[in-house]
Amino acid sequence: MKVFEIIPADFFSVLVSPNREIYTDALMKLYEMFQTEINIRLKSFLAELEILLEDREYILEEGDEAADAEPSSLRGKARLIVRRFVKTGWIDREFLDGSFTEIIIPNSYAITVMRMLRELTAESVAEYDSLVFSTYSALNQAYTDSRDRMYEALLVARSNTEKLDFMLRTFYYGIRGYQKVIRENTDVNLLLKNHFEAYKEALDRVYHPIKTMDSFSRYAGPIRGILTAKQK
């Protein structure tokens, strides 16, 4: 089966739109709600979009003007975003059984892409050791305690090994990307300037206030003595 037999042809258009940053943030909010709520209520999602849109410029796109919402209001812009997601195949809208409560249904392929986008932006620590340990533990326990579970242990070991291989390859290419940045930054003076400016900023922010407070106690006594003598 071909990719675009599953995913609509204009599915990725929201990621290259003039509003792509707003759309991406909206999708991340939708993914967050997907992880915590069984039924994502349209009303709740619209409220989250209104918060997201505050102090941000939403550019009207082709087809937006024909919508029956007021595009000048936050709620109107939020509804335009929902319509855009429906039109491009990210979500569907349905009613809960036996009610007038409208909910949002993310499509399965959209959930996969939203998860990928979240992983791209998340600052997580790769747990290499845990994969190695869990692989060893599964094999060791199956070998010593339950030989009849060896096949399941081998499946776990294979899955963990594939994950570890993927993580190490990702780490390798990530390191190469950092090396490229360093190689392209050939201006040593600029590199030193950036480094020491960051150091100076930290020094001004942390050390100087502490030093001032420390100095105050040292000099407060003599100054107080001088002022007392003058008053006499």
mmCIF file of C-alpha atoms in Angstrom:
data_model
loop_
_atom_site.group_PDB
_atom_site.id
_atom_site.type_symbol
_atom_site.label_atom_id
_atom_site.label_comp_id
_atom_site.label_asym_id
_atom_site.label_seq_id
_atom_site.Cartn_x
_atom_site.Cartn_y
_atom_site.Cartn_z
ATOM 1 C CA MET A 1 0.000 0.000 0.000
ATOM 2 C CA LYS A 2 1.305 3.452 -0.930
ATOM 3 C CA VAL A 3 1.683 6.238 1.621
ATOM 4 C CA PHE A 4 -0.835 8.547 -0.010
ATOM 5 C CA GLU A 5 -3.401 5.774 -0.132
ATOM 6 C CA ILE A 6 -3.427 6.160 3.667
ATOM 7 C CA ILE A 7 -2.578 9.834 4.141
ATOM 8 C CA PRO A 8 -4.505 12.582 2.275
ATOM 9 C CA ALA A 9 -2.495 14.401 -0.385
ATOM 10 C CA ASP A 10 -2.605 17.756 1.414
ATOM 11 C CA PHE A 11 -2.039 16.276 4.889
ATOM 12 C CA PHE A 12 1.373 17.919 5.324
ATOM 13 C CA SER A 13 0.235 21.285 3.956
ATOM 14 C CA VAL A 14 -0.296 22.581 7.504
ATOM 15 C CA LEU A 15 3.441 22.120 8.173
ATOM 16 C CA VAL A 16 4.455 24.369 5.260
ATOM 17 C CA SER A 17 1.693 26.921 5.714
ATOM 18 C CA PRO A 18 2.374 30.550 6.729
ATOM 19 C CA ASN A 19 0.632 29.524 9.969
ATOM 20 C CA ARG A 20 2.807 26.420 10.422
ATOM 21 C CA GLU A 21 4.090 27.426 13.871
ATOM 22 C CA ILE A 22 0.544 27.956 15.142
ATOM 23 C CA TYR A 23 -0.640 24.716 13.530
ATOM 24 C CA THR A 24 2.285 22.780 15.019
ATOM 25 C CA ASP A 25 1.627 24.157 18.500
ATOM 26 C CA ALA A 26 -2.050 23.299 18.072
ATOM 27 C CA LEU A 27 -1.169 19.740 17.071
ATOM 28 C CA MET A 28 1.120 19.413 20.088
ATOM 29 C CA LYS A 29 -1.747 20.548 22.323
ATOM 30 C CA LEU A 30 -4.038 18.043 20.615
ATOM 31 C CA TYR A 31 -1.479 15.268 21.183
ATOM 32 C CA GLU A 32 -1.203 16.270 24.843
ATOM 33 C CA MET A 33 -4.988 16.038 25.206
ATOM 34 C CA PHE A 34 -4.983 12.677 23.382
ATOM 35 C CA GLN A 35 -2.607 11.309 26.021
ATOM 36 C CA THR A 36 -4.791 12.356 28.955
ATOM 37 C CA GLU A 37 -8.394 12.212 27.707
ATOM 38 C CA ILE A 38 -10.442 9.374 26.258
ATOM 39 C CA ASN A 39 -12.854 11.744 24.525
ATOM 40 C CA ILE A 40 -11.405 15.083 23.412
ATOM 41 C CA ARG A 41 -14.265 17.543 23.560
ATOM 42 C CA LEU A 42 -14.340 20.101 20.769
ATOM 43 C CA LYS A 43 -15.265 22.836 23.244
ATOM 44 C CA SER A 44 -12.182 22.083 25.378
ATOM 45 C CA PHE A 45 -9.866 22.038 22.360
ATOM 46 C CA LEU A 46 -11.250 25.348 21.099
ATOM 47 C CA ALA A 47 -10.610 26.890 24.520
ATOM 48 C CA GLU A 48 -6.989 25.685 24.429
ATOM 49 C CA LEU A 49 -6.584 27.113 20.918
ATOM 50 C CA GLU A 50 -7.865 30.503 22.067
ATOM 51 C CA ILE A 51 -5.151 30.585 24.744
ATOM 52 C CA LEU A 52 -2.573 29.553 22.157
ATOM 53 C CA LEU A 53 -3.670 32.293 19.747
ATOM 54 C CA GLU A 54 -3.406 35.169 22.223
ATOM 55 C CA ASP A 55 -0.911 37.792 20.999
ATOM 56 C CA ARG A 56 -0.170 35.748 17.856
ATOM 57 C CA GLU A 57 -0.942 36.634 14.266
ATOM 58 C CA TYR A 58 -3.050 34.150 12.333
ATOM 59 C CA ILE A 59 -2.872 34.659 8.565
ATOM 60 C CA LEU A 60 -6.109 33.926 6.710
ATOM 61 C CA GLU A 61 -5.625 31.256 4.057
ATOM 62 C CA GLU A 62 -7.560 30.255 0.989
ATOM 63 C CA GLY A 63 -11.005 29.048 2.017
ATOM 64 C CA ASP A 64 -10.930 30.651 5.457
ATOM 65 C CA GLU A 65 -13.015 33.674 4.415
ATOM 66 C CA ALA A 66 -15.872 31.406 3.377
ATOM 67 C CA ALA A 67 -16.154 29.949 6.876
ATOM 68 C CA ASP A 68 -19.155 30.978 8.942
ATOM 69 C CA ALA A 69 -16.946 31.944 11.906
ATOM 70 C CA GLU A 70 -15.777 35.448 12.670
ATOM 71 C CA PRO A 71 -12.061 35.205 11.769
ATOM 72 C CA SER A 72 -11.287 38.390 13.684
ATOM 73 C CA SER A 73 -12.107 36.799 17.073
ATOM 74 C CA LEU A 74 -9.992 34.234 18.921
ATOM 75 C CA ARG A 75 -12.850 31.720 18.875
ATOM 76 C CA GLY A 76 -13.322 32.316 15.155
ATOM 77 C CA LYS A 77 -9.625 31.691 14.467
ATOM 78 C CA ALA A 78 -9.731 28.579 16.650
ATOM 79 C CA ARG A 79 -12.635 27.232 14.592
ATOM 80 C CA LEU A 80 -10.716 27.954 11.389
ATOM 81 C CA ILE A 81 -7.818 25.852 12.699
ATOM 82 C CA VAL A 82 -10.147 22.960 13.527
ATOM 83 C CA ARG A 83 -11.681 23.173 10.046
ATOM 84 C CA ARG A 84 -8.195 23.174 8.512
ATOM 85 C CA PHE A 85 -7.288 20.021 10.454
ATOM 86 C CA VAL A 86 -10.491 18.314 9.333
ATOM 87 C CA LYS A 87 -9.968 19.354 5.717
ATOM 88 C CA THR A 88 -6.371 18.089 5.605
ATOM 89 C CA GLY A 89 -7.167 14.787 7.316
ATOM 90 C CA TRP A 90 -5.629 15.237 10.754
ATOM 91 C CA ILE A 91 -8.903 14.868 12.657
ATOM 92 C CA ASP A 92 -12.569 13.992 12.343
ATOM 93 C CA ARG A 93 -15.500 15.411 14.319
ATOM 94 C CA GLU A 94 -18.205 13.248 15.844
ATOM 95 C CA PHE A 95 -20.906 13.357 18.516
ATOM 96 C CA LEU A 96 -20.751 11.199 21.621
ATOM 97 C CA ASP A 97 -23.383 8.471 21.475
ATOM 98 C CA GLY A 98 -26.757 9.726 22.629
ATOM 99 C CA SER A 99 -25.605 13.283 23.267
ATOM 100 C CA PHE A 100 -25.007 16.618 21.606
ATOM 101 C CA THR A 101 -21.394 16.745 22.878
ATOM 102 C CA GLU A 102 -19.075 17.089 19.902
ATOM 103 C CA ILE A 103 -15.666 15.423 20.148
ATOM 104 C CA ILE A 104 -12.486 15.362 18.094
ATOM 105 C CA ILE A 105 -11.141 12.070 16.759
ATOM 106 C CA PRO A 106 -7.454 12.211 15.674
ATOM 107 C CA ASN A 107 -6.803 9.857 12.768
ATOM 108 C CA SER A 108 -4.428 6.979 13.536
ATOM 109 C CA TYR A 109 -1.761 8.100 11.054
ATOM 110 C CA ALA A 110 -2.030 11.651 12.451
ATOM 111 C CA ILE A 111 -1.315 10.344 15.956
ATOM 112 C CA THR A 112 1.861 8.716 14.649
ATOM 113 C CA VAL A 113 3.020 11.961 13.027
ATOM 114 C CA MET A 114 2.129 14.036 16.100
ATOM 115 C CA ARG A 115 4.168 11.671 18.238
ATOM 116 C CA MET A 116 7.109 12.063 15.868
ATOM 117 C CA LEU A 117 6.823 15.869 16.042
ATOM 118 C CA ARG A 118 6.757 15.677 19.840
ATOM 119 C CA GLU A 119 9.873 13.506 19.892
ATOM 120 C CA LEU A 120 11.677 15.917 17.573
ATOM 121 C CA THR A 121 11.088 18.832 19.943
ATOM 122 C CA ALA A 122 11.330 17.007 23.280
ATOM 123 C CA GLU A 123 14.593 17.266 25.222
ATOM 124 C CA SER A 124 14.788 13.715 26.550
ATOM 125 C CA VAL A 125 17.720 11.720 27.886
ATOM 126 C CA ALA A 126 18.413 8.514 25.985
ATOM 127 C CA GLU A 127 18.401 5.551 28.383
ATOM 128 C CA TYR A 128 20.886 3.201 26.767
ATOM 129 C CA ASP A 129 21.774 1.328 29.961
ATOM 130 C CA SER A 130 18.166 0.524 30.788
ATOM 131 C CA LEU A 131 17.673 -1.221 27.446
ATOM 132 C CA VAL A 132 20.793 -3.310 27.963
ATOM 133 C CA PHE A 133 19.780 -4.183 31.527
ATOM 134 C CA SER A 134 16.193 -5.095 30.640
ATOM 135 C CA THR A 135 17.427 -7.299 27.780
ATOM 136 C CA TYR A 136 19.850 -9.122 30.067
ATOM 137 C CA SER A 137 17.248 -9.466 32.829
ATOM 138 C CA ALA A 138 14.625 -10.934 30.503
ATOM 139 C CA LEU A 139 17.019 -13.507 29.060
ATOM 140 C CA ASN A 140 18.576 -14.377 32.415
ATOM 141 C CA GLN A 141 15.234 -14.824 34.175
ATOM 142 C CA ALA A 142 13.859 -16.985 31.381
ATOM 143 C CA TYR A 143 17.011 -19.138 31.354
ATOM 144 C CA THR A 144 17.208 -19.667 35.135
ATOM 145 C CA ASP A 145 13.553 -19.661 36.232
ATOM 146 C CA SER A 146 11.196 -20.374 33.364
ATOM 147 C CA ARG A 147 12.636 -22.052 30.293
ATOM 148 C CA ASP A 148 9.148 -22.279 28.810
ATOM 149 C CA ARG A 149 9.133 -18.457 28.490
ATOM 150 C CA MET A 150 12.372 -18.326 26.534
ATOM 151 C CA TYR A 151 10.648 -17.476 23.248
ATOM 152 C CA GLU A 152 8.934 -14.431 24.804
ATOM 153 C CA ALA A 153 12.264 -13.390 26.335
ATOM 154 C CA LEU A 154 13.922 -13.614 22.930
ATOM 155 C CA LEU A 155 11.213 -11.409 21.424
ATOM 156 C CA VAL A 156 11.792 -8.823 24.180
ATOM 157 C CA ALA A 157 15.555 -9.024 23.623
ATOM 158 C CA ARG A 158 15.141 -8.531 19.886
ATOM 159 C CA SER A 159 12.826 -5.531 20.362
ATOM 160 C CA ASN A 160 15.189 -3.898 22.886
ATOM 161 C CA THR A 161 18.192 -4.531 20.654
ATOM 162 C CA GLU A 162 16.460 -2.901 17.701
ATOM 163 C CA LYS A 163 15.566 0.106 19.879
ATOM 164 C CA LEU A 164 19.143 0.381 21.130
ATOM 165 C CA ASP A 165 20.508 0.128 17.587
ATOM 166 C CA PHE A 166 18.127 2.893 16.450
ATOM 167 C CA MET A 167 19.055 5.146 19.381
ATOM 168 C CA LEU A 168 22.795 4.683 18.832
ATOM 169 C CA ARG A 169 22.484 5.400 15.103
ATOM 170 C CA THR A 170 20.443 8.532 15.888
ATOM 171 C CA PHE A 171 23.082 9.595 18.413
ATOM 172 C CA TYR A 172 25.853 9.004 15.864
ATOM 173 C CA TYR A 173 24.248 11.184 13.206
ATOM 174 C CA GLY A 174 23.376 13.782 15.827
ATOM 175 C CA ILE A 175 27.057 14.012 16.790
ATOM 176 C CA ARG A 176 27.992 14.414 13.133
ATOM 177 C CA GLY A 177 25.544 17.300 12.899
ATOM 178 C CA TYR A 178 27.198 19.046 15.859
ATOM 179 C CA GLN A 179 30.624 18.444 14.313
ATOM 180 C CA LYS A 180 29.439 20.092 11.099
ATOM 181 C CA VAL A 181 28.309 23.173 13.012
ATOM 182 C CA ILE A 182 31.692 23.389 14.749
ATOM 183 C CA ARG A 183 33.591 22.984 11.466
ATOM 184 C CA GLU A 184 31.532 25.695 9.795
ATOM 185 C CA ASN A 185 32.169 28.059 12.702
ATOM 186 C CA THR A 186 35.722 28.823 11.570
ATOM 187 C CA ASP A 187 35.862 32.265 13.153
ATOM 188 C CA VAL A 188 37.682 31.489 16.411
ATOM 189 C CA ASN A 189 37.339 35.065 17.622
ATOM 190 C CA LEU A 190 33.562 34.876 17.218
ATOM 191 C CA LEU A 191 33.487 31.534 19.026
ATOM 192 C CA LEU A 192 35.482 32.960 21.955
ATOM 193 C CA LYS A 193 33.351 36.103 21.992
ATOM 194 C CA ASN A 194 30.138 34.089 22.212
ATOM 195 C CA HIS A 195 31.584 31.880 24.932
ATOM 196 C CA PHE A 196 32.906 34.644 27.150
ATOM 197 C CA GLU A 197 29.849 36.847 26.684
ATOM 198 C CA ALA A 198 27.721 34.006 28.003
ATOM 199 C CA TYR A 199 30.169 33.564 30.889
ATOM 200 C CA LYS A 200 30.104 37.296 31.683
ATOM 201 C CA GLU A 201 26.317 37.340 31.610
ATOM 202 C CA ALA A 202 26.192 34.477 34.104
ATOM 203 C CA LEU A 203 28.794 36.237 36.245
ATOM 204 C CA ASP A 204 26.816 39.476 36.328
ATOM 205 C CA ARG A 205 23.599 37.630 37.109
ATOM 206 C CA VAL A 206 24.886 35.342 39.880
ATOM 207 C CA TYR A 207 28.238 36.424 41.287
ATOM 208 C CA HIS A 208 27.914 40.200 41.532
ATOM 209 C CA PRO A 209 24.708 40.223 43.639
ATOM 210 C CA ILE A 210 26.284 37.699 46.014
ATOM 211 C CA LYS A 211 29.487 39.736 46.196
ATOM 212 C CA THR A 212 27.506 42.905 46.907
ATOM 213 C CA MET A 213 25.600 41.234 49.724
ATOM 214 C CA ASP A 214 28.849 39.885 51.148
ATOM 215 C CA SER A 215 30.502 43.299 51.000
ATOM 216 C CA PHE A 216 27.589 45.011 52.699
ATOM 217 C CA SER A 217 28.131 43.137 55.952
ATOM 218 C CA ARG A 218 31.854 43.946 55.885
ATOM 219 C CA TYR A 219 31.438 47.671 55.414
ATOM 220 C CA ALA A 220 28.151 48.274 57.185
ATOM 221 C CA GLY A 221 29.833 48.316 60.591
ATOM 222 C CA PRO A 222 32.489 50.986 59.830
ATOM 223 C CA ILE A 223 29.982 53.169 57.968
ATOM 224 C CA ARG A 224 27.534 52.960 60.820
ATOM 225 C CA GLY A 225 30.349 53.999 63.218
ATOM 226 C CA ILE A 226 31.216 57.064 61.118
ATOM 227 C CA LEU A 227 27.581 58.168 60.932
ATOM 228 C CA THR A 228 27.179 57.749 64.698
ATOM 229 C CA ALA A 229 30.319 59.842 65.344
ATOM 230 C CA LYS A 230 29.042 62.652 63.120
ATOM 231 C CA GLN A 231 25.719 62.726 64.913
ATOM 232 C CA LYS A 232 27.530 63.197 68.229
#
